[in-house]
PDB file of C-alpha atoms in Angstrom:
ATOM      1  CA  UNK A1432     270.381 115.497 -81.584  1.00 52.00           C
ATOM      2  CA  UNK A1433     268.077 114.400 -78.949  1.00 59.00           C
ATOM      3  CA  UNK A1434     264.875 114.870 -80.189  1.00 68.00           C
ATOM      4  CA  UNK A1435     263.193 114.773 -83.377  1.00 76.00           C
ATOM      5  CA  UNK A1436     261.579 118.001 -84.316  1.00 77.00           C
ATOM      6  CA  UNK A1437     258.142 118.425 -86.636  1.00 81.00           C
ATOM      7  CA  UNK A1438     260.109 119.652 -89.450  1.00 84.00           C
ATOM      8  CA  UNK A1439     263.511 117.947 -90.135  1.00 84.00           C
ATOM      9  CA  UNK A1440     265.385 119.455 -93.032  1.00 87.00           C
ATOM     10  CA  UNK A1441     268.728 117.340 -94.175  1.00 88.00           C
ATOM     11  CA  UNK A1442     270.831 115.530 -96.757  1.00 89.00           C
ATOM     12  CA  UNK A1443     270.619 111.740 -97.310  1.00 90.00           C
ATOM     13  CA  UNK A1444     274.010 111.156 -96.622  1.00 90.00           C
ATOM     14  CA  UNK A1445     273.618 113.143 -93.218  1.00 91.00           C
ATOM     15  CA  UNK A1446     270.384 111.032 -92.288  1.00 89.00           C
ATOM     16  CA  UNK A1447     272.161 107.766 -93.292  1.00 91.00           C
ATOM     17  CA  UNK A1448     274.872 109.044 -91.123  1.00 92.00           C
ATOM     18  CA  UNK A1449     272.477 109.325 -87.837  1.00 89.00           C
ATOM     19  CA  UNK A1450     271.126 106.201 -88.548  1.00 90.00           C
ATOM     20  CA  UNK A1451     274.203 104.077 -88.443  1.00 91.00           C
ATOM     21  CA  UNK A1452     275.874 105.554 -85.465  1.00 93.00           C
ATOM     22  CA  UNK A1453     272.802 105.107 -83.675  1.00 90.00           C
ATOM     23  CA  UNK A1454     272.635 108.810 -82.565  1.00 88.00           C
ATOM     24  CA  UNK A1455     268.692 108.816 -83.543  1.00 87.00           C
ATOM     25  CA  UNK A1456     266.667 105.491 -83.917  1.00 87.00           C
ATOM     26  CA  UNK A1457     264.906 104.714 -87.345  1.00 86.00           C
ATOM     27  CA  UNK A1458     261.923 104.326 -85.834  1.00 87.00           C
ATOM     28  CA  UNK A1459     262.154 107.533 -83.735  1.00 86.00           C
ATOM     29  CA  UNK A1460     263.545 109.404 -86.723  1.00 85.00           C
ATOM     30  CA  UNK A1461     260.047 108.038 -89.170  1.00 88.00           C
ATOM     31  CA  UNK A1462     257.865 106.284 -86.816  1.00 86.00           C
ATOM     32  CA  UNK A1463     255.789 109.696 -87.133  1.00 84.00           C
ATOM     33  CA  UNK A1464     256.493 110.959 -90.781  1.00 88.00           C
ATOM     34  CA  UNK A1465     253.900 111.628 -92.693  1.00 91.00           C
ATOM     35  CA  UNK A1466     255.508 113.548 -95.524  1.00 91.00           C
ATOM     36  CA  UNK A1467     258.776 113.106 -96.901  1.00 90.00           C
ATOM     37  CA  UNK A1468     260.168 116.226 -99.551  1.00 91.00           C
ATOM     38  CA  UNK A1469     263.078 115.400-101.907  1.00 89.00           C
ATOM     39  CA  UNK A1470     263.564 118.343-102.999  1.00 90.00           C
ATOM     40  CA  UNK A1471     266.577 118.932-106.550  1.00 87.00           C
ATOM     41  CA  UNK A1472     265.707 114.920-106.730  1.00 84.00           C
ATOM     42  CA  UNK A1473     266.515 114.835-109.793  1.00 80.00           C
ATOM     43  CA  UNK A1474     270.532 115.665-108.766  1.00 85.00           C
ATOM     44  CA  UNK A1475     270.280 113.322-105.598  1.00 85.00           C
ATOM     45  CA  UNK A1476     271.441 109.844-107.718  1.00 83.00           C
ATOM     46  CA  UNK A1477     273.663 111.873-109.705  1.00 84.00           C
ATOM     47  CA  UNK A1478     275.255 113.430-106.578  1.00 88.00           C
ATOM     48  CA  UNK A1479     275.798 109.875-105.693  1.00 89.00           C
ATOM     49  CA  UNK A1480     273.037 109.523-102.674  1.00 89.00           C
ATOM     50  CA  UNK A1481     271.663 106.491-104.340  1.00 88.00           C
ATOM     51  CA  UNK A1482     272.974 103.919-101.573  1.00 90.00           C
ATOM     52  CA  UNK A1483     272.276 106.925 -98.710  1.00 90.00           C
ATOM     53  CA  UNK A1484     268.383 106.484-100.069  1.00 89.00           C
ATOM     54  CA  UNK A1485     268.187 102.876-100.310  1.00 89.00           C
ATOM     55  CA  UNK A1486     270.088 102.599 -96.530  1.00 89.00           C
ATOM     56  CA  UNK A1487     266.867 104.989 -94.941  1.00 85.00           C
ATOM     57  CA  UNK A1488     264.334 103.880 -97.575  1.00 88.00           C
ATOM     58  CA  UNK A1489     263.201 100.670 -95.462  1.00 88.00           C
ATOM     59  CA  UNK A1490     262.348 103.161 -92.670  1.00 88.00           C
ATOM     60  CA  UNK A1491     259.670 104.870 -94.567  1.00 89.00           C
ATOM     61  CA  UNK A1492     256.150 103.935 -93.177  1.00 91.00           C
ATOM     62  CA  UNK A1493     253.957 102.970 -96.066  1.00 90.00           C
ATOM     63  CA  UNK A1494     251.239 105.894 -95.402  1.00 92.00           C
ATOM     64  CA  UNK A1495     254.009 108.304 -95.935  1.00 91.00           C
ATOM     65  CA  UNK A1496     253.473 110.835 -98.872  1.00 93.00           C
ATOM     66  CA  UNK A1497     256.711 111.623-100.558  1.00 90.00           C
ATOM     67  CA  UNK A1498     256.614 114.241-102.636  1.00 90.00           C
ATOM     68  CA  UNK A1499     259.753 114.083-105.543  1.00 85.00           C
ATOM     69  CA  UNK A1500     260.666 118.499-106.683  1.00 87.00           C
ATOM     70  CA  UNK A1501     262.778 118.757-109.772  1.00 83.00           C
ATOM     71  CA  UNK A1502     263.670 120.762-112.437  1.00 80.00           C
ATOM     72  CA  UNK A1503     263.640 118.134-115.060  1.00 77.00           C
ATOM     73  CA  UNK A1504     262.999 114.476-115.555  1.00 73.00           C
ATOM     74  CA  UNK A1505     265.987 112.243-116.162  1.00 74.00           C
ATOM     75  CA  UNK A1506     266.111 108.352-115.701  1.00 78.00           C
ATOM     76  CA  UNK A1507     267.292 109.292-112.193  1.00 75.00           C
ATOM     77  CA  UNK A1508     264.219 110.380-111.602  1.00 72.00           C
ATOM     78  CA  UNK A1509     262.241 107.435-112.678  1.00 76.00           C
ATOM     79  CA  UNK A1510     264.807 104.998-110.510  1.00 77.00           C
ATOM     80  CA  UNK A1511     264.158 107.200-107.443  1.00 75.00           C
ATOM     81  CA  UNK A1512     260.840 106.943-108.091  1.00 74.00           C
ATOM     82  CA  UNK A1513     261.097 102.975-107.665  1.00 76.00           C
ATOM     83  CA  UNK A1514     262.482 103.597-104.155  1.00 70.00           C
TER      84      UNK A1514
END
């Protein structure tokens, strides 16, 4: 990865990953975003993610709309939602 694309599809764990080894910089990776999609988010914390989220969370520019998909809401959901 060299360049950021205008659609980046991936798993916390993987963007947490790319953040830490420096391969992409967090301001190069969300400097631009403008929409963030957690999609299943009610699985992500039970999938174990949580610290993944909280590592790339801090990146997020405040004007970005993140939009939470799931099939059902759990207390998960409601923590993630405090992210």
């Amino acid at each position: 990865l060299t360049q950021i694309g205008d659609v980046v599809v991936s798993t916390p764990g993987q963007i947490k990953f790319i953040l830490q080894r420096k391969i992409i910089s967090g301001e190069a990776l969300f400097g631009k975003l403008q929409t963030l999609v957690l999609d299943e988010a009610d699985l992500l914390l039970s999938y174990g993610y949580e610290k993944d989220l909280e590592y790339f969370a801090v990146h997020i520019p405040q004007s970005c709309q993140c939009s939470l998909f799931c099939a059902t809401m759990t207390e998960d959901m409601e923590k993630l939602n405090k992210l």
